[in-house]
PDB file of C-alpha atoms and ligand atoms in Angstrom:
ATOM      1  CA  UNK A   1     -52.924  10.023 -29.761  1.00 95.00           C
ATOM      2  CA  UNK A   2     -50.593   8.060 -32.032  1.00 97.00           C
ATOM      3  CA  UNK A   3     -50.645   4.399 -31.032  1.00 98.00           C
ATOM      4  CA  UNK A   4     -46.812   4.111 -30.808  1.00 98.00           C
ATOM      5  CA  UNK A   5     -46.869   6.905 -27.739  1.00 98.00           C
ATOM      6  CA  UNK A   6     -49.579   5.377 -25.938  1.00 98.00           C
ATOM      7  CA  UNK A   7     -48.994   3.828 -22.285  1.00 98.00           C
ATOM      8  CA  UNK A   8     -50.088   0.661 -22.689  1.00 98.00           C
ATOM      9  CA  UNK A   9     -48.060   0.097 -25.881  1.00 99.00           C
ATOM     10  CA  UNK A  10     -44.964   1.246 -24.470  1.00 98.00           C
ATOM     11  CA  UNK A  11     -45.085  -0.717 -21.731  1.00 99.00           C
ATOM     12  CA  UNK A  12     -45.767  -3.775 -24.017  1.00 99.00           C
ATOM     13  CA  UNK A  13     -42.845  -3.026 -26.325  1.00 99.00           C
ATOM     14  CA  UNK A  14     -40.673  -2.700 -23.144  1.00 98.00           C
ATOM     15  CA  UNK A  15     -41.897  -6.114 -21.865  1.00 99.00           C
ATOM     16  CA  UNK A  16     -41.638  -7.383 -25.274  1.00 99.00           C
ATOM     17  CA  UNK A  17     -37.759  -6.510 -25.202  1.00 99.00           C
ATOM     18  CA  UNK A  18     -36.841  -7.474 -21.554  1.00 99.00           C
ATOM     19  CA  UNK A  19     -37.613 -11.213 -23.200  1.00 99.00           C
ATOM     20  CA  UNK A  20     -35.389 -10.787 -25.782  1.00 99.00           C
ATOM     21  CA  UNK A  21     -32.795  -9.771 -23.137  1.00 98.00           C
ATOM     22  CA  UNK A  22     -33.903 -12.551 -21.287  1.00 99.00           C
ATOM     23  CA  UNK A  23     -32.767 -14.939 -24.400  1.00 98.00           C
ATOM     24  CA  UNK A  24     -36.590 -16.457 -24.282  1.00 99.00           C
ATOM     25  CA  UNK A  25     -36.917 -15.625 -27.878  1.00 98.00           C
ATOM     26  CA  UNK A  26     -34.640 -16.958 -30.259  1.00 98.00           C
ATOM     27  CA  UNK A  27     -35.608 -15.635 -33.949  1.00 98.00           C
ATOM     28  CA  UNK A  28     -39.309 -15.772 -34.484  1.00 98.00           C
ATOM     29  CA  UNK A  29     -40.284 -17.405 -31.030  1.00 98.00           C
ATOM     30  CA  UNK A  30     -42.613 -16.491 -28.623  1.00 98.00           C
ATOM     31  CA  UNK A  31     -45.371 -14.038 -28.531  1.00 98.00           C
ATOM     32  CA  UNK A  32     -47.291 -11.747 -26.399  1.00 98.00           C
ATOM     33  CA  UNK A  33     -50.593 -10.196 -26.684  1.00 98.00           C
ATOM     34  CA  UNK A  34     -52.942  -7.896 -24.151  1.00 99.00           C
ATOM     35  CA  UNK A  35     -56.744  -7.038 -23.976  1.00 99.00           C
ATOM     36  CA  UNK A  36     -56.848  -3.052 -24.612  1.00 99.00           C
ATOM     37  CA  UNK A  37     -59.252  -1.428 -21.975  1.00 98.00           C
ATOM     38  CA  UNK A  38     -61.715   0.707 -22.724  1.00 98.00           C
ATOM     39  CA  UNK A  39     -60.829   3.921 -22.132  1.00 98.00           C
ATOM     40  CA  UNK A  40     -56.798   2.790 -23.880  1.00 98.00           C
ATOM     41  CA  UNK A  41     -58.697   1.784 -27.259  1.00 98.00           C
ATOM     42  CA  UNK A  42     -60.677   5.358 -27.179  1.00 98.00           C
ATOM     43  CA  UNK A  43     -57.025   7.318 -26.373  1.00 98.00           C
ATOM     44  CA  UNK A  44     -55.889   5.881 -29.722  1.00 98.00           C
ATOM     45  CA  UNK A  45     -59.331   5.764 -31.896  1.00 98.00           C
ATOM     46  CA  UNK A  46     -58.205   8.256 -34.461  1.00 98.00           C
ATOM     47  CA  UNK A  47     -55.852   5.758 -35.662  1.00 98.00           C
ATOM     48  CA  UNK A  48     -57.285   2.502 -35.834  1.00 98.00           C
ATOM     49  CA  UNK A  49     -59.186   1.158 -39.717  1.00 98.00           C
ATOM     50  CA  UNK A  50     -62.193  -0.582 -40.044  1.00 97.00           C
ATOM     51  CA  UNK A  51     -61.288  -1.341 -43.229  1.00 97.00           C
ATOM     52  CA  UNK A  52     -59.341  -4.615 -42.933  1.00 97.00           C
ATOM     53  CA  UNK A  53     -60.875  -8.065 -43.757  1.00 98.00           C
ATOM     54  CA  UNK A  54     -62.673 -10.319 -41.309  1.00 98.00           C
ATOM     55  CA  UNK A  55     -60.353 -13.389 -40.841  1.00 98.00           C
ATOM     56  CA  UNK A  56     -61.426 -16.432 -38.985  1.00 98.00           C
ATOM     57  CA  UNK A  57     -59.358 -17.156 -35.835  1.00 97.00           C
ATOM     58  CA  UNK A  58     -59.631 -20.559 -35.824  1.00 94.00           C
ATOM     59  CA  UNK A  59     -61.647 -20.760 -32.587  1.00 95.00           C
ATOM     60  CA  UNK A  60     -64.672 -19.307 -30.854  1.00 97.00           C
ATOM     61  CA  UNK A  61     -64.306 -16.706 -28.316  1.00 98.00           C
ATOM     62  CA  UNK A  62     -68.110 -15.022 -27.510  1.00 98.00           C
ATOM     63  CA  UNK A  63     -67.091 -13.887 -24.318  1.00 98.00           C
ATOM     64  CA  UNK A  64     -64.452 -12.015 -26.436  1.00 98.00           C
ATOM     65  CA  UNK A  65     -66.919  -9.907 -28.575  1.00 98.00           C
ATOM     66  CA  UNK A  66     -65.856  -6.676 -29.949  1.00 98.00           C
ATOM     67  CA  UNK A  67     -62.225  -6.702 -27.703  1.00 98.00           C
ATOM     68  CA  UNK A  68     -59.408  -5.057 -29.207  1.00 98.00           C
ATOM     69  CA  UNK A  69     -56.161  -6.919 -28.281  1.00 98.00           C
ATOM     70  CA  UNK A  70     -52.632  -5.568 -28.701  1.00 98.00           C
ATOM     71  CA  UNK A  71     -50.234  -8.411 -29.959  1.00 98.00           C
ATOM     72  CA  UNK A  72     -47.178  -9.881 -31.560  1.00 98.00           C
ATOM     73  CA  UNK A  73     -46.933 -10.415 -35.590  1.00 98.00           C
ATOM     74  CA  UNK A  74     -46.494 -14.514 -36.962  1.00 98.00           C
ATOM     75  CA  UNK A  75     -43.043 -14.577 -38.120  1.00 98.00           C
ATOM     76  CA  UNK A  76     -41.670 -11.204 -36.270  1.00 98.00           C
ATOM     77  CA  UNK A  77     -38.777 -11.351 -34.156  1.00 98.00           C
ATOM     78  CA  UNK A  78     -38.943 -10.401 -30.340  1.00 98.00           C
ATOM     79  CA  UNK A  79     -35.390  -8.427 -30.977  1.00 98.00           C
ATOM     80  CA  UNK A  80     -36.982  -5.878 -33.762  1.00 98.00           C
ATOM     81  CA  UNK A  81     -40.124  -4.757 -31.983  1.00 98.00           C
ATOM     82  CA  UNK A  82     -38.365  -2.086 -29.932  1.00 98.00           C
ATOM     83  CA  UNK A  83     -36.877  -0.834 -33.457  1.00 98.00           C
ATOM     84  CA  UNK A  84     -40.374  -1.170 -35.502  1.00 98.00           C
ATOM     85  CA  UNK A  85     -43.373  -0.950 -33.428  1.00 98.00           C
ATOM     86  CA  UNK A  86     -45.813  -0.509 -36.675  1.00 98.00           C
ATOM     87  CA  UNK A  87     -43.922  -3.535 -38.704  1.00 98.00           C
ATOM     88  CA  UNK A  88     -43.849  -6.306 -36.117  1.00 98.00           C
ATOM     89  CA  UNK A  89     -47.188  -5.713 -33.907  1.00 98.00           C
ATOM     90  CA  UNK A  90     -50.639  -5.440 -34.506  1.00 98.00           C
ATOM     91  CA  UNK A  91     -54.197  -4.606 -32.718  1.00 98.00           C
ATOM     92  CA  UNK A  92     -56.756  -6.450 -33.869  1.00 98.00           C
ATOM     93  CA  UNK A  93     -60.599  -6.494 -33.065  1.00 98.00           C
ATOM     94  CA  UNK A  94     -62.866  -9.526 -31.671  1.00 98.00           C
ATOM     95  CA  UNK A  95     -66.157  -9.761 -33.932  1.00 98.00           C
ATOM     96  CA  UNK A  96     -69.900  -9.684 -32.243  1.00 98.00           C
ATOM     97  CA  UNK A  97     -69.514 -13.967 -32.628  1.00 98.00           C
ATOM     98  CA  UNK A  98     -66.403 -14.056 -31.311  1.00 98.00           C
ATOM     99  CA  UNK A  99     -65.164 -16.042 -34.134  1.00 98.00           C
ATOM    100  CA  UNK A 100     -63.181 -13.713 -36.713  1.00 98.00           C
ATOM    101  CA  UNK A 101     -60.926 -10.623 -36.061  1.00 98.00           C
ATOM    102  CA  UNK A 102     -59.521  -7.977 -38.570  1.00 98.00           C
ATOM    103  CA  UNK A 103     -56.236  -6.029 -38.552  1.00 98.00           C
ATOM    104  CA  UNK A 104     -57.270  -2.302 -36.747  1.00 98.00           C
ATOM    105  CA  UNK A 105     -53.177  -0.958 -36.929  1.00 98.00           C
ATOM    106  CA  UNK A 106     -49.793  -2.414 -37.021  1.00 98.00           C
ATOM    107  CA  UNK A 107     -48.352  -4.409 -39.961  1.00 98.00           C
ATOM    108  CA  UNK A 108     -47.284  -2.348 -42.132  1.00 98.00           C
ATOM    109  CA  UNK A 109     -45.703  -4.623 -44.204  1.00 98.00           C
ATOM    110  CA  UNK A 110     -47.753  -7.349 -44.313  1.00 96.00           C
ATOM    111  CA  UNK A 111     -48.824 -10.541 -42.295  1.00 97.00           C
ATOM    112  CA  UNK A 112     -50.911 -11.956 -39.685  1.00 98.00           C
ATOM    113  CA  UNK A 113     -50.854 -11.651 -35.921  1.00 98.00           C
ATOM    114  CA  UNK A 114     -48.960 -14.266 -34.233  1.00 97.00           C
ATOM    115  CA  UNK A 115     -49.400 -18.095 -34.821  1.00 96.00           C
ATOM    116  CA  UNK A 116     -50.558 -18.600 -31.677  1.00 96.00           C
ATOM    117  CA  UNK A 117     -53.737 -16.454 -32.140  1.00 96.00           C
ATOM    118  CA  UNK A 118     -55.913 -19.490 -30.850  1.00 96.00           C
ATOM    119  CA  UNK A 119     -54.285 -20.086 -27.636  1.00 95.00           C
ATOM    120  CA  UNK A 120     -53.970 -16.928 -26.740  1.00 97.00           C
ATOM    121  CA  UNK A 121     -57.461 -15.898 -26.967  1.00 98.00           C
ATOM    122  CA  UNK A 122     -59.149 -18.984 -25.528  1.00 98.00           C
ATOM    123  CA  UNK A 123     -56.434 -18.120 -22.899  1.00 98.00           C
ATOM    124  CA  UNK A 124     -57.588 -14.675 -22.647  1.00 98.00           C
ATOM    125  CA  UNK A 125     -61.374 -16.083 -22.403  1.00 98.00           C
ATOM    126  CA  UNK A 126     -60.566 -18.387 -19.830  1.00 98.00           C
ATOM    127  CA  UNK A 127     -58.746 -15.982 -17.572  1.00 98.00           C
ATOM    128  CA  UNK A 128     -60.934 -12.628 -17.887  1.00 98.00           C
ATOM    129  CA  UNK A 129     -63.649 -14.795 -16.839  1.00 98.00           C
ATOM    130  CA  UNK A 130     -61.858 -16.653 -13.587  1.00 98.00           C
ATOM    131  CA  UNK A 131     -60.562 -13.418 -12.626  1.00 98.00           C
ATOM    132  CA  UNK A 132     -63.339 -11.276 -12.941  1.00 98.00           C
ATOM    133  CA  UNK A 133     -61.839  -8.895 -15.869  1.00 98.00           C
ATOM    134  CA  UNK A 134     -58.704  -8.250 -14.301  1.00 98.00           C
ATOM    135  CA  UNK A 135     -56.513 -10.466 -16.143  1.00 98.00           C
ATOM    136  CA  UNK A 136     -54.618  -8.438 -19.647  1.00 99.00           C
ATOM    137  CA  UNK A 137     -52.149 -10.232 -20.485  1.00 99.00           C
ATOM    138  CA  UNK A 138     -50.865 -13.781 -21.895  1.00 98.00           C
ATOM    139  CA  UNK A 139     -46.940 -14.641 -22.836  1.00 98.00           C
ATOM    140  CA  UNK A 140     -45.534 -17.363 -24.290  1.00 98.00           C
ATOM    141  CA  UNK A 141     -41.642 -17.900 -24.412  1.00 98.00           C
ATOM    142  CA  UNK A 142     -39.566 -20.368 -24.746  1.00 98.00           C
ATOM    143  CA  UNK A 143     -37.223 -19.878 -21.276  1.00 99.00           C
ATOM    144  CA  UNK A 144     -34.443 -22.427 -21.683  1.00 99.00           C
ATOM    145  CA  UNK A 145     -34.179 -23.931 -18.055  1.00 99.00           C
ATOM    146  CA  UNK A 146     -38.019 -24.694 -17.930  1.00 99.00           C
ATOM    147  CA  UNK A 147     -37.963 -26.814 -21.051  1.00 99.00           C
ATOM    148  CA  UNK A 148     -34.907 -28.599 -20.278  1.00 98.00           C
ATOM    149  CA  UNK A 149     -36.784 -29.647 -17.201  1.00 98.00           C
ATOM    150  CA  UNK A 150     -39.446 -31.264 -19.275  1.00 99.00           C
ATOM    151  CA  UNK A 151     -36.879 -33.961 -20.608  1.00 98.00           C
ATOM    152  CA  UNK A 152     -36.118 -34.923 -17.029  1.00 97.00           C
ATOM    153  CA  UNK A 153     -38.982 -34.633 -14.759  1.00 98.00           C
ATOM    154  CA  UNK A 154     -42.574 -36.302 -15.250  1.00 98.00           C
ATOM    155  CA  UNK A 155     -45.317 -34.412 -17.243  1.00 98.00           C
ATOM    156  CA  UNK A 156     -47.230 -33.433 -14.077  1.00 98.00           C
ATOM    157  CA  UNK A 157     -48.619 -30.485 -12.729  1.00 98.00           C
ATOM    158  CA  UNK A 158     -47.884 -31.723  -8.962  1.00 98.00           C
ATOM    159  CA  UNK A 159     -43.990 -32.613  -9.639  1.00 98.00           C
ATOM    160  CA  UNK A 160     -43.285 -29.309 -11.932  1.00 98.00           C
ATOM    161  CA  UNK A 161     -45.330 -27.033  -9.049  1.00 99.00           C
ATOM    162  CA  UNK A 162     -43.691 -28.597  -5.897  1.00 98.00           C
ATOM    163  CA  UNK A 163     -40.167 -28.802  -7.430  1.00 98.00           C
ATOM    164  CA  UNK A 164     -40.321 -25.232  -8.847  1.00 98.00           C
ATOM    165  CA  UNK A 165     -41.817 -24.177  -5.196  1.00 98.00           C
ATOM    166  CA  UNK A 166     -38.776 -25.927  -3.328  1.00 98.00           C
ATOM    167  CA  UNK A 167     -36.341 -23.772  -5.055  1.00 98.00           C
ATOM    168  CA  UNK A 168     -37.533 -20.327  -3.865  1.00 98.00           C
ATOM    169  CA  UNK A 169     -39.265 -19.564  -1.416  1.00 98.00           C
ATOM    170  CA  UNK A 170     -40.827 -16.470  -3.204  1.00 97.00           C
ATOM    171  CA  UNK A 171     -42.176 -19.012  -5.535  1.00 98.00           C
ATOM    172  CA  UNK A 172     -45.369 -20.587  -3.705  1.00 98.00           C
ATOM    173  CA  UNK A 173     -46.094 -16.856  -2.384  1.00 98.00           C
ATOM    174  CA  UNK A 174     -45.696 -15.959  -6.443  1.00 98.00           C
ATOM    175  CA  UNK A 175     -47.674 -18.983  -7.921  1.00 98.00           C
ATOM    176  CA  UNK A 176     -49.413 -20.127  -5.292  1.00 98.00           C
ATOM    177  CA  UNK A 177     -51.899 -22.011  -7.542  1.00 98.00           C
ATOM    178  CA  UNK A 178     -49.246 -24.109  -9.014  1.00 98.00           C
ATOM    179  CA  UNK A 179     -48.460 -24.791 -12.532  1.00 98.00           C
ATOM    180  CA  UNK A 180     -50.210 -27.169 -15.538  1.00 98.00           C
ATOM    181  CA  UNK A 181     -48.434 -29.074 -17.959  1.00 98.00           C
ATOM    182  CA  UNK A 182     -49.574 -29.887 -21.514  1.00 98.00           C
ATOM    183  CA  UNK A 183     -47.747 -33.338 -22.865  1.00 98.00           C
ATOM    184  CA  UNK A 184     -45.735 -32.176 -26.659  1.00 98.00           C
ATOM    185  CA  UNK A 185     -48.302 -31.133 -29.051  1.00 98.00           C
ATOM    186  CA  UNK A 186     -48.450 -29.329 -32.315  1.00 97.00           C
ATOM    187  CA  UNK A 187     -48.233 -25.590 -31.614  1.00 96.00           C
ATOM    188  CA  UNK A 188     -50.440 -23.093 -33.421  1.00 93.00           C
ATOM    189  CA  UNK A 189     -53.623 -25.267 -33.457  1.00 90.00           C
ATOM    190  CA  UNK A 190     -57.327 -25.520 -31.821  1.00 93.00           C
ATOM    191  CA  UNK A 191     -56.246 -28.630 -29.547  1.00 95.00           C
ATOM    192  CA  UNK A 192     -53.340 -26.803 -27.614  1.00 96.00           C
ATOM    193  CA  UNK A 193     -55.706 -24.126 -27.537  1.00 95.00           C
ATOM    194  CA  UNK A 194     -58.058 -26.326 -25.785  1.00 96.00           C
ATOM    195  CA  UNK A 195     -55.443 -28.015 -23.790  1.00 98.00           C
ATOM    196  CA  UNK A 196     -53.686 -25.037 -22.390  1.00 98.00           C
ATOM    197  CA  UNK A 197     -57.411 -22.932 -21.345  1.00 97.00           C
ATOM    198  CA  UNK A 198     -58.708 -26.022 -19.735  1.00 98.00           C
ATOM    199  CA  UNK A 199     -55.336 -25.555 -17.332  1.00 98.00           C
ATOM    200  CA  UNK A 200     -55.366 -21.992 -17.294  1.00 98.00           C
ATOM    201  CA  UNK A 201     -58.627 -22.189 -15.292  1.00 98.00           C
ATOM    202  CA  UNK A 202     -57.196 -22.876 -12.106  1.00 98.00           C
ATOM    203  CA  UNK A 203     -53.637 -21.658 -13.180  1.00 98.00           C
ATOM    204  CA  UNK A 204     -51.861 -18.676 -14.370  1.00 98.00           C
ATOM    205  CA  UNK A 205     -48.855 -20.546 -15.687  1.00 98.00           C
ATOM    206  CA  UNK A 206     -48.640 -23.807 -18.177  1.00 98.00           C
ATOM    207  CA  UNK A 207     -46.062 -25.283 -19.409  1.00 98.00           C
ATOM    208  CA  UNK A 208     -45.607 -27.179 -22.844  1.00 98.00           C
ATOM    209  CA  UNK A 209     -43.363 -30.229 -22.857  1.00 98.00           C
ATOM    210  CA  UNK A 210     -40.347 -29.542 -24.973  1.00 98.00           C
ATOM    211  CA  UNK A 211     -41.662 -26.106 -25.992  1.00 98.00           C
ATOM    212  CA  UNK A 212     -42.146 -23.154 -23.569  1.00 98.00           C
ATOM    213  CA  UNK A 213     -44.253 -21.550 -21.108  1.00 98.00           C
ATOM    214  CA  UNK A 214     -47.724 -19.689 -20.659  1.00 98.00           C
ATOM    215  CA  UNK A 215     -48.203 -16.956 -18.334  1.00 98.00           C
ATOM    216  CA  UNK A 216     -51.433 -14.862 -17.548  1.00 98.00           C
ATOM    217  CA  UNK A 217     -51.791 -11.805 -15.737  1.00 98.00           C
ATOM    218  CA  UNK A 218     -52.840  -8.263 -14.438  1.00 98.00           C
ATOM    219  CA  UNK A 219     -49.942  -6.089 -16.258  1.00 99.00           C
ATOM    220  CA  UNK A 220     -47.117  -6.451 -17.863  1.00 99.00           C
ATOM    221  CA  UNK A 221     -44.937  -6.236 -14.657  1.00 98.00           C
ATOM    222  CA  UNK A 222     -47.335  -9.131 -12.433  1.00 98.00           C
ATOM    223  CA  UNK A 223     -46.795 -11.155 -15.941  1.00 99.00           C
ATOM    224  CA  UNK A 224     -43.215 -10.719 -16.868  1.00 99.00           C
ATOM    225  CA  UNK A 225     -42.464 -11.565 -13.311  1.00 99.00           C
ATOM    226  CA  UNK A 226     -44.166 -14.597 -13.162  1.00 99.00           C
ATOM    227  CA  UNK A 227     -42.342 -15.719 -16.465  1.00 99.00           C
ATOM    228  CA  UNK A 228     -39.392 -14.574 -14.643  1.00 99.00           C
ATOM    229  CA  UNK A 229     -39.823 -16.286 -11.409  1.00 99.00           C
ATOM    230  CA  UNK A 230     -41.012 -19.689 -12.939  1.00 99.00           C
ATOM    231  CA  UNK A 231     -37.736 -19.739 -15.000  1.00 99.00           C
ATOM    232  CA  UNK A 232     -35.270 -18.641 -12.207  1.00 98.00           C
ATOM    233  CA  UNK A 233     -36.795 -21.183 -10.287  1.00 98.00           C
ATOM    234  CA  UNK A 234     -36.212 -23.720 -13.086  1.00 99.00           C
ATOM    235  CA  UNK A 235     -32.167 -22.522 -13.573  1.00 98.00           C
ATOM    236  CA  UNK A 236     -32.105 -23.347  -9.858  1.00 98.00           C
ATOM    237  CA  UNK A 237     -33.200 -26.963  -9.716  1.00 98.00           C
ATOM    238  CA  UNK A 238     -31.197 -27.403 -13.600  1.00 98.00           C
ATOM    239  CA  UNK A 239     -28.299 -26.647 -10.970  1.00 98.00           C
ATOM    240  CA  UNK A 240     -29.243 -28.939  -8.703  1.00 98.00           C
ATOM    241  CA  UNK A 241     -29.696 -31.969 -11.134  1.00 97.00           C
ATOM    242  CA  UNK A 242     -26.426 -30.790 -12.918  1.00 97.00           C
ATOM    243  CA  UNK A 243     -24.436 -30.676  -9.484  1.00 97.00           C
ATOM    244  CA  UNK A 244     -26.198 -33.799  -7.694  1.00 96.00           C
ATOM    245  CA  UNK A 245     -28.318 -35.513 -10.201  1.00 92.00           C
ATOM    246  CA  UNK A 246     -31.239 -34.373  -8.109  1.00 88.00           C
ATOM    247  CA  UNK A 247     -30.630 -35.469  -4.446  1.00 94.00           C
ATOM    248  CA  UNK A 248     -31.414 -32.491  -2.202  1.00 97.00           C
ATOM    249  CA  UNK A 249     -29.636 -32.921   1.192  1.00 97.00           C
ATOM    250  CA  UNK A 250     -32.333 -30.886   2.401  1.00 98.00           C
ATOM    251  CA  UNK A 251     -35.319 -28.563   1.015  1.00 98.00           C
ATOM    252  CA  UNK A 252     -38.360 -26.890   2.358  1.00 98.00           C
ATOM    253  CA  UNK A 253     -40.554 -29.190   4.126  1.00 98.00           C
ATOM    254  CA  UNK A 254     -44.850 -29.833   3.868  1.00 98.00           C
ATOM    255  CA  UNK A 255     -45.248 -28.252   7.051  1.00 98.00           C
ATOM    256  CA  UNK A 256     -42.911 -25.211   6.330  1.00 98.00           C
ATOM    257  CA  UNK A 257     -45.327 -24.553   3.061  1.00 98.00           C
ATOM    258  CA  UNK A 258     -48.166 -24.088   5.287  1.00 98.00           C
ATOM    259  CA  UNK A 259     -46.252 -21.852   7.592  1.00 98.00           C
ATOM    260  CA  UNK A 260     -45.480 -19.730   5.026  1.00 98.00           C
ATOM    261  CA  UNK A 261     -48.934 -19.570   3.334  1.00 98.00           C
ATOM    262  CA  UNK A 262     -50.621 -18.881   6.750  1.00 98.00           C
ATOM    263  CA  UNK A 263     -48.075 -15.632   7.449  1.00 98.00           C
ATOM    264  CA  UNK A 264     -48.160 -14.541   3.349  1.00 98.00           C
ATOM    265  CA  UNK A 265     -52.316 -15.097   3.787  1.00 98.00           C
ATOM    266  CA  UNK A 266     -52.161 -17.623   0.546  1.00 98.00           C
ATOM    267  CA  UNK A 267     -53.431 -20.987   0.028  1.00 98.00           C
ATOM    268  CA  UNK A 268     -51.876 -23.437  -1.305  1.00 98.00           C
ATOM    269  CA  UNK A 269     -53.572 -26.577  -2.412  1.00 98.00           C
ATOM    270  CA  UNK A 270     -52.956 -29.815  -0.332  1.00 98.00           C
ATOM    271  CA  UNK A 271     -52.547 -32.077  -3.559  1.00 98.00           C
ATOM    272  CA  UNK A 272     -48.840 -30.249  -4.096  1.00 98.00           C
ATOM    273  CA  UNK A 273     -47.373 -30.552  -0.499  1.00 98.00           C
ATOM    274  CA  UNK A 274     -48.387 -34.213   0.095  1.00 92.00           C
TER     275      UNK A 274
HETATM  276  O1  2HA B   1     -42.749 -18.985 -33.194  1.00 90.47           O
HETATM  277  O2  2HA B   1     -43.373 -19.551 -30.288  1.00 90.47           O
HETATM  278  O3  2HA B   1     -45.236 -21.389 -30.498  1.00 90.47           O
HETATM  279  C1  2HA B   1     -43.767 -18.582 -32.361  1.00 90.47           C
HETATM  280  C2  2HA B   1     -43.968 -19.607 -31.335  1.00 90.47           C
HETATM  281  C3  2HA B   1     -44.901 -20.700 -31.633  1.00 90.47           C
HETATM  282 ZN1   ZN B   2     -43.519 -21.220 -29.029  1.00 90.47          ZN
END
């Protein structure tokens, strides 16, 4: 099968462009990338090189061994993958050490899968293994309300999680873990890599100060929607700020949490709704 008609990268290229739509990816930013299964890398075989060169990736990733992953190009714009598949993706494989990867299919015209390569596999690392291999995908945008929350709120995972909960109630039924928060750091490198897994072991969602977001997940519909429900949630309490300067005349309430996590059968950890 030819990669560009396969299932799993249509669905990618269609998540892919709902962020564009979404205005999280202003010329180059963002990317996304997803752990191929099995069965997905053998549907497409026929197609894939082994001829590329073994690059280092900047990290180490054993657990990661011979994965193929599916993700965006360094330098490619959200807005043209839709129109050039082949140009602005790539699938890449995992060595046996976990510590280089080489260019199986995709760009065509040149360059190197996205800058965030490091994060998003010691993501992917983190979360296969505290999910038990059900965990594909990892997103990063850069969703306007939740950064503009990062100027105004403190840097911590309690005060983003219980704010964002507050203002819907989907949200603690969506995220009931709650959300991390990395401090500003330079993007690209080993020590946001290292920052952002660290949080991404008890949560599916981080959030870099002045930057963007992180989301992990099953599909691209469980992962898209977090994105998308983190950010709504975020335009909702910008509105609130911007109408009151953040006085709430009234909210959900500690003990209405626990209500609602006893009748949606989630927990929600104590440290958020004290
Ligand atoms: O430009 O979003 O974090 C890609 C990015 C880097
Ligand atoms: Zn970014």
């Amino acid at each position: 099968m030819k990669v560009t008609e396969a299932k799993f990268v249509q669905g990618f290229i269609r998540m892919a462009n709902d962020g564009w739509e979404q205005g999280w990816h202003e010329r180059n930013g963002g990317n996304l990338s997803y752990r191929i299964k099995k069965e997905e890398v053998e549907e497409v075989r026929d197609e894939l090189s082994t001829e590329g060169e073994w690059k280092a990736i900047g990290t180490s990733v054993p657990k990661l061994a011979g994965e193929y992953f599916l993700v965006t190009g360094s330098g490619k714009y959200f807005r043209n993958v839709i129109l050039d598949p082949e140009d602005t993706l790539a699938i890449v494989e995992i060595d046996e050490a976990g510590e280089n990867y080489r260019i199986c299919w995709g760009l065509v015209n040149g360059g190197r899968p996205t800058s965030e390569l490091p994060s998003h596999l010691m993501n992917h690392e983190v979360k296969m293994i505290a999910s038990g291999g059900t965990h594909r995908v990892i997103y990063h945008a850069h969703p306007a309300n939740v950064i503009a929350l990062t100027f105004v709120l403190p840097l911590k995972d309690e005060t983003f999680t219980r704010e964002l909960w507050e203002m819907a109630t989907e949200c603690p039924v969506v995220f009931p873990d709650g959300i991390g928060v990395v401090p500003w750091m330079v993007p690209g490198g080993r020590d946001i890599a290292v920052a952002t897994s660290e949080l991404m072991k008890q949560y599916d969602v981080a959030i870099w100060a002045h930057h963007g977001m992180f989301c992990s997940g099953e599909d691209f519909d469980l992962t898209f929607g977090l994105m998308h429900t983190v950010e709504k949630s975020a335009e909702i309490l910008v509105k609130v700020y911007s109408m009151t300067g953040g006085t709430k005349r009234q909210t959900i309430q500690p003990d209405e949490f626990r209500h609602l996590a006893k009748d949606f059968k989630v927990t929600l950890p104590e440290k958020f709704l004290a």
